[in-house]
Each structure stands twice: as C-alpha cells, then as structure tokens.
Short mmCIF file of C-alpha atoms in Angstrom, two decimals:
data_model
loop_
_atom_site.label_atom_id
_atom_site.label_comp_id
_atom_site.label_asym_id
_atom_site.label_seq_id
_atom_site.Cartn_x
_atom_site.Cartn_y
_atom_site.Cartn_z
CA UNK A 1057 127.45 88.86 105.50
CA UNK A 1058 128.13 86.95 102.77
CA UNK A 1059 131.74 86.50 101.43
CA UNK A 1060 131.88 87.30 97.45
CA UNK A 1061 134.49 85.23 96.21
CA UNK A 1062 134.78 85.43 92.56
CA UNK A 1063 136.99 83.48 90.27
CA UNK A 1064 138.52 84.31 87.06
CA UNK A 1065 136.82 81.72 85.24
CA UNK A 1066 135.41 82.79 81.69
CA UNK A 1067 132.85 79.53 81.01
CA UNK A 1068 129.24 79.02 82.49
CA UNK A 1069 127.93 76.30 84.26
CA UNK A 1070 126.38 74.23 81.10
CA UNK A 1071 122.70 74.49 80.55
CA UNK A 1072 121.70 70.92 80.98
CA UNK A 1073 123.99 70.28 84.35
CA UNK A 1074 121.08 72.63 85.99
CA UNK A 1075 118.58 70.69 88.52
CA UNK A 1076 115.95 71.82 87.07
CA UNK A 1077 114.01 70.02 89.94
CA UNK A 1078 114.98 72.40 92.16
CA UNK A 1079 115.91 76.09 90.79
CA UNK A 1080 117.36 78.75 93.10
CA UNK A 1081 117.21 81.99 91.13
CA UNK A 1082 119.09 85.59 92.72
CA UNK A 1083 116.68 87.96 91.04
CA UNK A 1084 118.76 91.57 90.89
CA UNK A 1085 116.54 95.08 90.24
CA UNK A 1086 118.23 98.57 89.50
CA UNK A 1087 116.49 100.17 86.82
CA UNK A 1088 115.82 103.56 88.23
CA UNK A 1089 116.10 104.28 92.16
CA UNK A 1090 115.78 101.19 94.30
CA UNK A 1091 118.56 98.36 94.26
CA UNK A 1092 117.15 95.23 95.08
CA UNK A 1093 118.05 91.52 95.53
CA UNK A 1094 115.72 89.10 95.79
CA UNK A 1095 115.84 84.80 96.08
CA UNK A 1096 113.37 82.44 94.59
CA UNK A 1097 113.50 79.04 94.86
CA UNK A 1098 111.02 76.83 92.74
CA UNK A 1099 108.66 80.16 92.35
CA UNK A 1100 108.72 80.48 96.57
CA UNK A 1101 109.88 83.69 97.63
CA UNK A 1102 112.52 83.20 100.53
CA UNK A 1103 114.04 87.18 100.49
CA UNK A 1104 113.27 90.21 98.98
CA UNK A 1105 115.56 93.13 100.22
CA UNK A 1106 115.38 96.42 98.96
CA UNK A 1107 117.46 99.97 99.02
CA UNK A 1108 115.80 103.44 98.35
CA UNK A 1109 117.36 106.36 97.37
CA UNK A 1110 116.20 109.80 99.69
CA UNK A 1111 118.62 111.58 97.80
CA UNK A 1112 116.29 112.26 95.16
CA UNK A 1113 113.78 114.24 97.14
CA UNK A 1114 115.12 117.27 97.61
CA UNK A 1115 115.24 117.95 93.55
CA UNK A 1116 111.63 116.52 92.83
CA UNK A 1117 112.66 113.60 91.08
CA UNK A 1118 115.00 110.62 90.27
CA UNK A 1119 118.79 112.32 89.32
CA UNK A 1120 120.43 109.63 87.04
CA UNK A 1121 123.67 110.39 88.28
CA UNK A 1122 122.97 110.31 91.40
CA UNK A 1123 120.85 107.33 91.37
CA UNK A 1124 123.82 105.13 89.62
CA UNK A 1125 126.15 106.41 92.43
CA UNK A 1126 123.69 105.22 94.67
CA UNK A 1127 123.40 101.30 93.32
CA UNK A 1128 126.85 101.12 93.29
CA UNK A 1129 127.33 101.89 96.50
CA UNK A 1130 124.03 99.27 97.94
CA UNK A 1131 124.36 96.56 95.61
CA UNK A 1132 127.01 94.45 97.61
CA UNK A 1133 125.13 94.63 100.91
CA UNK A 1134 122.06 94.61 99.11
CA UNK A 1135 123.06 91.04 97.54
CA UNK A 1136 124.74 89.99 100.53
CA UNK A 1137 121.11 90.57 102.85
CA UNK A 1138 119.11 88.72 100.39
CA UNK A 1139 121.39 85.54 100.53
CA UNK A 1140 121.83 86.08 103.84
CA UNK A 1141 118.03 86.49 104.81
CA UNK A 1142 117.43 83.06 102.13
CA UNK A 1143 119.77 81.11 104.17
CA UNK A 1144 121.50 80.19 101.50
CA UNK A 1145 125.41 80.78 99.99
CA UNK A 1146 126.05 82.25 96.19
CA UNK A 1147 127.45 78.84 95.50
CA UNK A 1148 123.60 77.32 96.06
CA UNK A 1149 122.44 79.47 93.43
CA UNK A 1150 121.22 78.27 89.79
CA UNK A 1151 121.22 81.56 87.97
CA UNK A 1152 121.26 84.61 87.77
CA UNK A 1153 118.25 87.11 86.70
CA UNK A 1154 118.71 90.97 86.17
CA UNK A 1155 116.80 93.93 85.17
CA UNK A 1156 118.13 94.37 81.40
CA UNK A 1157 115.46 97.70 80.48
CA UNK A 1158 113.81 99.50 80.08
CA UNK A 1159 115.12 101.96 82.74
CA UNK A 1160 117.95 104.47 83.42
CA UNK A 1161 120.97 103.67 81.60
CA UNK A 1162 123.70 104.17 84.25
CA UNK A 1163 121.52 102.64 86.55
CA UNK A 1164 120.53 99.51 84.85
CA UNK A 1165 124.62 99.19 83.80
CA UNK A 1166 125.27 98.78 87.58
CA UNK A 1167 122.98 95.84 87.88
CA UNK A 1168 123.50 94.16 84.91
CA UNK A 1169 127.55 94.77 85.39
CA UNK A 1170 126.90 93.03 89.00
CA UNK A 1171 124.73 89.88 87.55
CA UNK A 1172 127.45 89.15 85.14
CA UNK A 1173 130.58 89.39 86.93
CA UNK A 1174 129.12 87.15 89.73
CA UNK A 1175 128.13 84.51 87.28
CA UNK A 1176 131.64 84.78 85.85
CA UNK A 1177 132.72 83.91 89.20
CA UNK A 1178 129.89 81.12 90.23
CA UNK A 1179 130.15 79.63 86.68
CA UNK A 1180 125.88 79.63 86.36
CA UNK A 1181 124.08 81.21 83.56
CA UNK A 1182 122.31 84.81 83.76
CA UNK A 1183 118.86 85.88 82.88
CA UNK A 1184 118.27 88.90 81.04
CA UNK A 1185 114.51 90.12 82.26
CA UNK A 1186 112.29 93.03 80.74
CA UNK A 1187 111.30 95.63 83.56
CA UNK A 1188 107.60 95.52 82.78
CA UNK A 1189 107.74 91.55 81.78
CA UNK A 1190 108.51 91.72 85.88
CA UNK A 1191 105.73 93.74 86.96
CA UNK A 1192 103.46 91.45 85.24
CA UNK A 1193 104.92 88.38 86.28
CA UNK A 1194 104.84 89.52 90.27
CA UNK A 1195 101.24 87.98 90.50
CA UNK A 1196 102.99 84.45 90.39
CA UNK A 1197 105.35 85.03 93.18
CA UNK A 1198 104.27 83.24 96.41
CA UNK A 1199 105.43 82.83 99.69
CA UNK A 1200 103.99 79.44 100.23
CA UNK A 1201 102.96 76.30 98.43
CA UNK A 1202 99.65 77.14 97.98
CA UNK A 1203 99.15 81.23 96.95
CA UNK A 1204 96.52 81.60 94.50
CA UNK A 1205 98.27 82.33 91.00
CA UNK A 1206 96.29 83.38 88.03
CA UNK A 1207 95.71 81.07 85.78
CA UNK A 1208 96.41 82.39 81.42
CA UNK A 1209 95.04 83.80 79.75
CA UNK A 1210 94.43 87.26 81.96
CA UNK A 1211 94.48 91.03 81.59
CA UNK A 1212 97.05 92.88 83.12
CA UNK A 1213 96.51 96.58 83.91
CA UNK A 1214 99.66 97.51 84.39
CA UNK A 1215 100.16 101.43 85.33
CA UNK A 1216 103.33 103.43 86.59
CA UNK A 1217 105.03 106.52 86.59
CA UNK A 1218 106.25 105.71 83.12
CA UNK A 1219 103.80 103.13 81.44
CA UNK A 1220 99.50 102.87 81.63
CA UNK A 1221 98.87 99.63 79.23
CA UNK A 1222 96.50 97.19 78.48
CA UNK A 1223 98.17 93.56 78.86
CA UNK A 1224 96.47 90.40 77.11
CA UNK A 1225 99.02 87.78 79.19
CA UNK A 1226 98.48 84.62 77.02
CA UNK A 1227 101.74 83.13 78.82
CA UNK A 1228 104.69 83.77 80.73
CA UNK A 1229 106.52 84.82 77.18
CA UNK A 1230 103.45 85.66 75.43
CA UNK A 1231 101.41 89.10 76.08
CA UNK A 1232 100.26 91.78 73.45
CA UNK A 1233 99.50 94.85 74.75
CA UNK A 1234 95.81 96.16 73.70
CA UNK A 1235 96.33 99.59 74.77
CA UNK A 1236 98.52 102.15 76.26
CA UNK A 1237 99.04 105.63 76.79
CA UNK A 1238 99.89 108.15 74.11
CA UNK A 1239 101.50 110.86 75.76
CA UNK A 1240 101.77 110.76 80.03
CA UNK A 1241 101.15 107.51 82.24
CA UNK A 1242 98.90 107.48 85.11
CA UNK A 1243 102.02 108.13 87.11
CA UNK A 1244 103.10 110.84 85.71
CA UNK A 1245 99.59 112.64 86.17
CA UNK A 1246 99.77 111.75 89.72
CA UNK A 1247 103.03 113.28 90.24
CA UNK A 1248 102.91 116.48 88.33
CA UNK A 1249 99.83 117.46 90.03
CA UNK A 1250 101.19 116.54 93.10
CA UNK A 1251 104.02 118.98 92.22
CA UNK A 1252 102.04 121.97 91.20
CA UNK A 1253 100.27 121.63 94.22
CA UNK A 1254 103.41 122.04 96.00
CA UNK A 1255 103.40 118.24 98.29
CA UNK A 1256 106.84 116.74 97.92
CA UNK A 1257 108.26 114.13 95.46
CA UNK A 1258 106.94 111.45 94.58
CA UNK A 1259 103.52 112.92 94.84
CA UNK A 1260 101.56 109.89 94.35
CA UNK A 1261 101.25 108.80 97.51
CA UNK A 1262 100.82 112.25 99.27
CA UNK A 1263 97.76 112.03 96.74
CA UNK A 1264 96.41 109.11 97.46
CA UNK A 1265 97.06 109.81 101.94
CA UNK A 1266 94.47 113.18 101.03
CA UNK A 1267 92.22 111.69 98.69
CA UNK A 1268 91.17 109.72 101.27
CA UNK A 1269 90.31 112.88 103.70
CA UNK A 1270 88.32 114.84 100.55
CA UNK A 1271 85.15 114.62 98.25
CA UNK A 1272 85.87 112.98 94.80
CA UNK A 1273 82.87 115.38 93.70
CA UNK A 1274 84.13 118.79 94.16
CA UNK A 1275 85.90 119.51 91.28
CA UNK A 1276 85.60 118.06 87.69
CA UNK A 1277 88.67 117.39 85.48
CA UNK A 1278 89.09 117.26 81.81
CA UNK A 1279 88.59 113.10 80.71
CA UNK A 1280 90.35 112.48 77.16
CA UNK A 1281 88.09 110.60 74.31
CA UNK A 1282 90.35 108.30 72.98
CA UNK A 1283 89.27 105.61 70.22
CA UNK A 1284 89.96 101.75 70.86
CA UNK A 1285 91.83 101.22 73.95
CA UNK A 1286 94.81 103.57 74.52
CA UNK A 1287 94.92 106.25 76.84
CA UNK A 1288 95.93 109.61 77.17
CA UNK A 1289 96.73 111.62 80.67
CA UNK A 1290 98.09 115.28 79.42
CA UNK A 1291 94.85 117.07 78.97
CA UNK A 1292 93.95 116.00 82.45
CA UNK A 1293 97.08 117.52 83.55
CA UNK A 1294 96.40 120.77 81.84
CA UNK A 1295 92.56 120.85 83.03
CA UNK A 1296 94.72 120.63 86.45
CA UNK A 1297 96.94 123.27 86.18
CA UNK A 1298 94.27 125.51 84.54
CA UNK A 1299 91.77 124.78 87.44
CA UNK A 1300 94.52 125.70 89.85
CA UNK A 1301 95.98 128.90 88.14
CA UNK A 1302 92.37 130.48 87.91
CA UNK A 1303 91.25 129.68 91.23
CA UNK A 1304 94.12 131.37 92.30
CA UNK A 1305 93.84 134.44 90.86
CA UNK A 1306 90.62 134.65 93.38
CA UNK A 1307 92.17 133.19 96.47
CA UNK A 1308 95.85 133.07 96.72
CA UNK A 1309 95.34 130.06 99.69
CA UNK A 1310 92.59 127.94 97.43
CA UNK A 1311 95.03 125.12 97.31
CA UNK A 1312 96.03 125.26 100.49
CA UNK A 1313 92.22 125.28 101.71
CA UNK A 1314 91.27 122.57 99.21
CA UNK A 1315 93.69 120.41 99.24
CA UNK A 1316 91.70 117.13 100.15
CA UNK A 1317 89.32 117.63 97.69
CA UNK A 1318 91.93 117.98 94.87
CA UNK A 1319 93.59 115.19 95.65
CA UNK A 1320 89.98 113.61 95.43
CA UNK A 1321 88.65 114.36 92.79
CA UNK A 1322 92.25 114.02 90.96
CA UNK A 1323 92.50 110.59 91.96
CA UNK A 1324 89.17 109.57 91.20
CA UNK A 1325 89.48 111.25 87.89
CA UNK A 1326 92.55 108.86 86.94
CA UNK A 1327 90.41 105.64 87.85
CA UNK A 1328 87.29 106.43 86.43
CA UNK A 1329 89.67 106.82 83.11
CA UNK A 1330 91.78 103.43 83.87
CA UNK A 1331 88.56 101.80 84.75
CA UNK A 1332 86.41 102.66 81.47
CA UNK A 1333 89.44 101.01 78.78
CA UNK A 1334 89.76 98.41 81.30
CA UNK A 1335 85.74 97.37 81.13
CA UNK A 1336 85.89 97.82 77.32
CA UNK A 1337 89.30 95.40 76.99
CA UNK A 1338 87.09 92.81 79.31
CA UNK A 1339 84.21 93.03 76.82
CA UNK A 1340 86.23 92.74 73.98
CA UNK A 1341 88.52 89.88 75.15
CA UNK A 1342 86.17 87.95 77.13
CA UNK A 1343 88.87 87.22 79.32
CA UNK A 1344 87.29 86.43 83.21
CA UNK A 1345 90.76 86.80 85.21
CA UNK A 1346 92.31 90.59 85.81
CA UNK A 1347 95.40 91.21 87.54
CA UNK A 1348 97.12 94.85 88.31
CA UNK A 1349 100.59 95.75 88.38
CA UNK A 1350 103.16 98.89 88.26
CA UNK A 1351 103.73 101.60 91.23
CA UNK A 1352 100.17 102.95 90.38
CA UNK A 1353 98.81 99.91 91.51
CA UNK A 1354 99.59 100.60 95.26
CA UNK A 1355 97.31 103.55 94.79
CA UNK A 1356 93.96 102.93 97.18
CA UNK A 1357 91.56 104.06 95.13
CA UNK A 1358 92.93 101.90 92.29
CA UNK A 1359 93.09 99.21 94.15
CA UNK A 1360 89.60 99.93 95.75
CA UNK A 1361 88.06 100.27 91.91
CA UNK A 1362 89.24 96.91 90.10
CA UNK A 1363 88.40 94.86 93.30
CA UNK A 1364 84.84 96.85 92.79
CA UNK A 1365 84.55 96.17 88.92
CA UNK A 1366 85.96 92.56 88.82
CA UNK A 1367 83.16 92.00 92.06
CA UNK A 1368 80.55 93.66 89.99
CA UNK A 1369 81.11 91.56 86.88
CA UNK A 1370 81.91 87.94 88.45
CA UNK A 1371 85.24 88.64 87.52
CA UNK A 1372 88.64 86.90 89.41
CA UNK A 1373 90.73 89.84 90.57
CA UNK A 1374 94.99 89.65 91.41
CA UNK A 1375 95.97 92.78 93.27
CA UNK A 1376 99.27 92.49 94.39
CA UNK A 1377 100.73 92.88 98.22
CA UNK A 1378 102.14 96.29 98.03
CA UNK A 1379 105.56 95.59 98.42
CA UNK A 1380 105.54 94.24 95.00
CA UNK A 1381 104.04 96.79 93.20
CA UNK A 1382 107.08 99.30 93.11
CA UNK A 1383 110.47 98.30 91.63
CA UNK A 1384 111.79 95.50 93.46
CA UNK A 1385 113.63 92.03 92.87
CA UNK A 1386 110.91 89.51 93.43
CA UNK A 1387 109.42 90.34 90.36
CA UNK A 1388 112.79 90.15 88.31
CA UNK A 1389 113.57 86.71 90.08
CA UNK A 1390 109.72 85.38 88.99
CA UNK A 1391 110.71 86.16 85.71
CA UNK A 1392 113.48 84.88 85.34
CA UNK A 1393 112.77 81.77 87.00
CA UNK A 1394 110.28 81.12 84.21
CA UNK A 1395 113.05 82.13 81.09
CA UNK A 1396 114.95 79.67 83.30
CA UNK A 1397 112.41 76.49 83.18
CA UNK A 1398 112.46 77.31 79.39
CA UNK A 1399 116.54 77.43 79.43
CA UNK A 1400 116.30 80.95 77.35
CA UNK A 1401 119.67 82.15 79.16
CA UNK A 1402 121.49 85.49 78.47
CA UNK A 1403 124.72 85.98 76.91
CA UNK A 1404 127.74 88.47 78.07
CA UNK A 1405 127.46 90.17 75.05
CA UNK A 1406 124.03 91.70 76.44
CA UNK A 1407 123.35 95.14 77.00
CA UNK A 1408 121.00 97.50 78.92
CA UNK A 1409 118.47 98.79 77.01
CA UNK A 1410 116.61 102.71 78.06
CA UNK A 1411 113.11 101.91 76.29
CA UNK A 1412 111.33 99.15 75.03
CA UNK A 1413 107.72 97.88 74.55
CA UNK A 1414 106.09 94.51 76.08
#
C-alpha cells in the first residue's frame, strides 16, 4: 500500500515545470456507483482498478446516499491499488484528472474532494474531465505502443443508462453531438424492461445473457419515428409493458415461459433503432471511422450490429474491450491526459456539476 502523505502546501506545481515528454496522469472516476483509479503514462495504460457497489441491488437501482458512503469508504485503497499495480509512488505523478459531471452529486463530491486535496499535498495541477468526454475518449487508451487509435474526424455512438447520442468527434476538445435521445436512453429501456419482467438490477445484462438463448422474431415492439437524428426509447417501453400486461391476463406464467424470446426481440428492437440514426448520421457526415462507447456498448448484440454495419459499408469500426465501456478511470485518465498536453488545468474553485451536454 501506498503511504498518502499530504502536505499543507496551498500552491501547485507551475504549469511549465511539467515534462511534458513524459506525462504520468492518476485518472480518478466516481460519478455514480463504481470508484475507480486508474494510471496513464504517455496515453499507455499501466492500472485500471475498480470498486462496485452490491449494495445497490437489493433496491433496483443506484441509492445516492448510499453510493457516496460507498466511495468514501474505497477511494483510499482504490488509489492506493492503482499506484501500487503502476509501480509507481504519488510523488511520480504529473497531474491529477477527475470525474467533474455529469453524475450524482454526493458521489462526484467524493472524487473531486479526493483529486484536490492530493494535489494540494503533491503540489501538481488537477484536471477537471466531463463524464461522457471520457467515454468517448476510451477508444485512445492503449496498453501498448502500437493499439490501433482512431484517427478524427469519427462518429461516436455513445449509449448508456443515461445518454443515447450521436457524436461528430472532430478532436479531442471538439465534438457536436448530431443526435440524442428525447426522453429515455437505450439504457434505461434495457433496464426497465428488465424490471417489469422481474430479472434483477441492472437488467441489461440479464437481457443481453437471454437474448442470446431466444428468437429476435417472436414478438414485435413499438419503433418511434423521429425526424433528423435524435431518438426516442419511451414508447418502446410502453409497447413493452402493454405487450406484457395483456399477455398476462391470458397466461399468468407467459413471462416466465417466454422469457428468451423477450429479451430477444427487446434487444434486437433497441439496435435495429440505434442502428437506423446511426446509418443516416454516416450518410449525412460522410465520415468512414465509427467508434462505440457508454455501458450499452458492452451489450452483444450491439456490439454484434455496428461490427456488421461498419463491415457492410467498408466502414473502420472501434468497439471497445469491455472493461472500458462501464464507468471506470481509464477513460477519465485518457482525457485528461489530452486537457493535459494542451495545459487546460482545473482550478480549486471547481465544482461538480449533476447534468451537462457534450
């Protein structure tokens, strides 16, 4: 374990004493229910360590309080492993580079309360990093030399429990986002369905383990008709439910006995709706390069789908390794090591934000 000795010291390590030759960036993630602590040095991953929270399942879903609790009581160790696994000492480090938003509140306080009390105490600047900024960035962490990176510009679908968008990534500080959801994400579709049907939080990936045993035919789901590129899950959800409350009122055990095929034909559903804005941003962009991002993105038959579509129309494809689709520190690090090249530091003054747009 690594000792955390911090001084009193009030001043930061000045901007242009920084190797920038050689940048060692502690990447720190707690924006809903995993803490995580990750090292980068020059844009080579050398630990990613991550906590999760079981505390949340028995209630169906994240509890902020008890998810704050939580990171204050793994962040130390959490830290401590990912230095420790990086070989390296806090006094080796660079800067800095924590989740800022969007996220839970009392969550994200924890983190960002950590980052700058430890670089009080190493005298190095911190990085303030947007949540999503991350999950788009993750496709340009690598674990050696030379990992395939995609090259701008590039479209980013980036889906999760709490965001579906449409990402035109010009540059590491420069992406408009084409489309995104209305009302629900993808995510949230997956989940509540899981949830009605009774399989245990967080549904998504109870989904995707029975999708894989059922027909994606059997049952046909509401798809929303949405102009230009946004999308919209919530009628889906209720063409769900419905399809579920009336088959029920003919056979109590229909979901029970059908449970594959739901899954199925949910999850298939979902793609077929990500996949269709997706095709129409390619056409409309030009762009040849498409990369996929957010929790939804460890999904199989999402995964399956853009490897199928960017095959089928000579396009380059970046899905990421699974590990970095969910919330975790690599992709917080990445980022940050980039704001870092540029010198775009953080002050103290900095505060967690709840919600916020690309």
């Amino acid at each position: 374990m690594c000792n955390f000795a911090f001084s009193t010291a009030h001043s930061t390590r000045i901007d242009n004493r920084i190797d920038m030759s050689r940048l060692t960036i502690l990447g720190i993630e707690s924006s809903c229910d995993d803490t995580s602590a990750a090292v980068i040095t020059d844009g080579i991953l050398r630990s990613n360590v991550i906590a999760s929270q079981s505390v949340h399942e028995e209630y169906g879903g994240v509890v902020p309080e008890l998810a704050s609790r939580a990171h204050q009581q793994n962040i130390v160790p959490v830290v401590s492993a990912a230095l420790s696994r990086a070989g390296i000492e806090p006094k080796d480090l660079d800067a800095i580079a924590f989740t800022r938003g969007p996220g839970l509140l009392g969550s994200l306080l924890v983190g960002t309360s950590f980052a700058k009390g430890m670089s009080l105490g190493l005298r190095i600047p911190i990085i303030d990093v947007n949540h999503l900024h991350g999950h788009v960035l993750s496709h340009f962490i690598r674990r050696k030399e030379d990992d395939e990176v995609p090259e701008f510009p590039f479209l980013c679908l980036l889906v999760s429990g709490g965001n579906s968008q449409i990402i035109l990534v010009k540059s590491d500080s420069n992406m408009e986002i084409l489309g995104q959801t209305i009302d629900d994400a993808a995510g949230e579709a997956f989940d509540k369905c899981a949830k009605v049907m009774g399989l245990p939080y967080p549904g998504g990936p109870h989904i995707d383990r029975l999708a894989a045993e059922g027909n994606p035919a059997r049952f046909k789901f509401a798809k929303p008709r949405m102009a230009g590129l946004d999308y919209s899950f919530s009628g889906l959800k209720t063409s769900f439910l419905y399809t579920l409350r009336d088959q029920l009122k003919l056979n109590p055990a229909f979901i029970e006995e059908n449970k594959a095929d739901l899954a199925a034909s949910l999850q298939r559903t979902i793609v077929e709706i990500l996949i269709d804005k997706l095709d129409a941003a390619v056409k409309l962009t030009g762009v040849k390069t498409v990369a996929i991002g957010g929790g939804v993105s460890a999904n199989s038959g999402v995964r399956q789908a853009v490897a199928d579509f960017c095959g089928s129309r000579g396009l380059k494809a970046f899905i990421p390794e699974r590990v970095f689709t969910t919330d975790n520190a690599a992709m917080v690090a990445i980022a940050g090591y980039f704001k870092c090249l540029r010198k775009d530091f953080c002050s103290y003054d900095e505060v967690p934000y709840a919600r916020v747009t690309i």
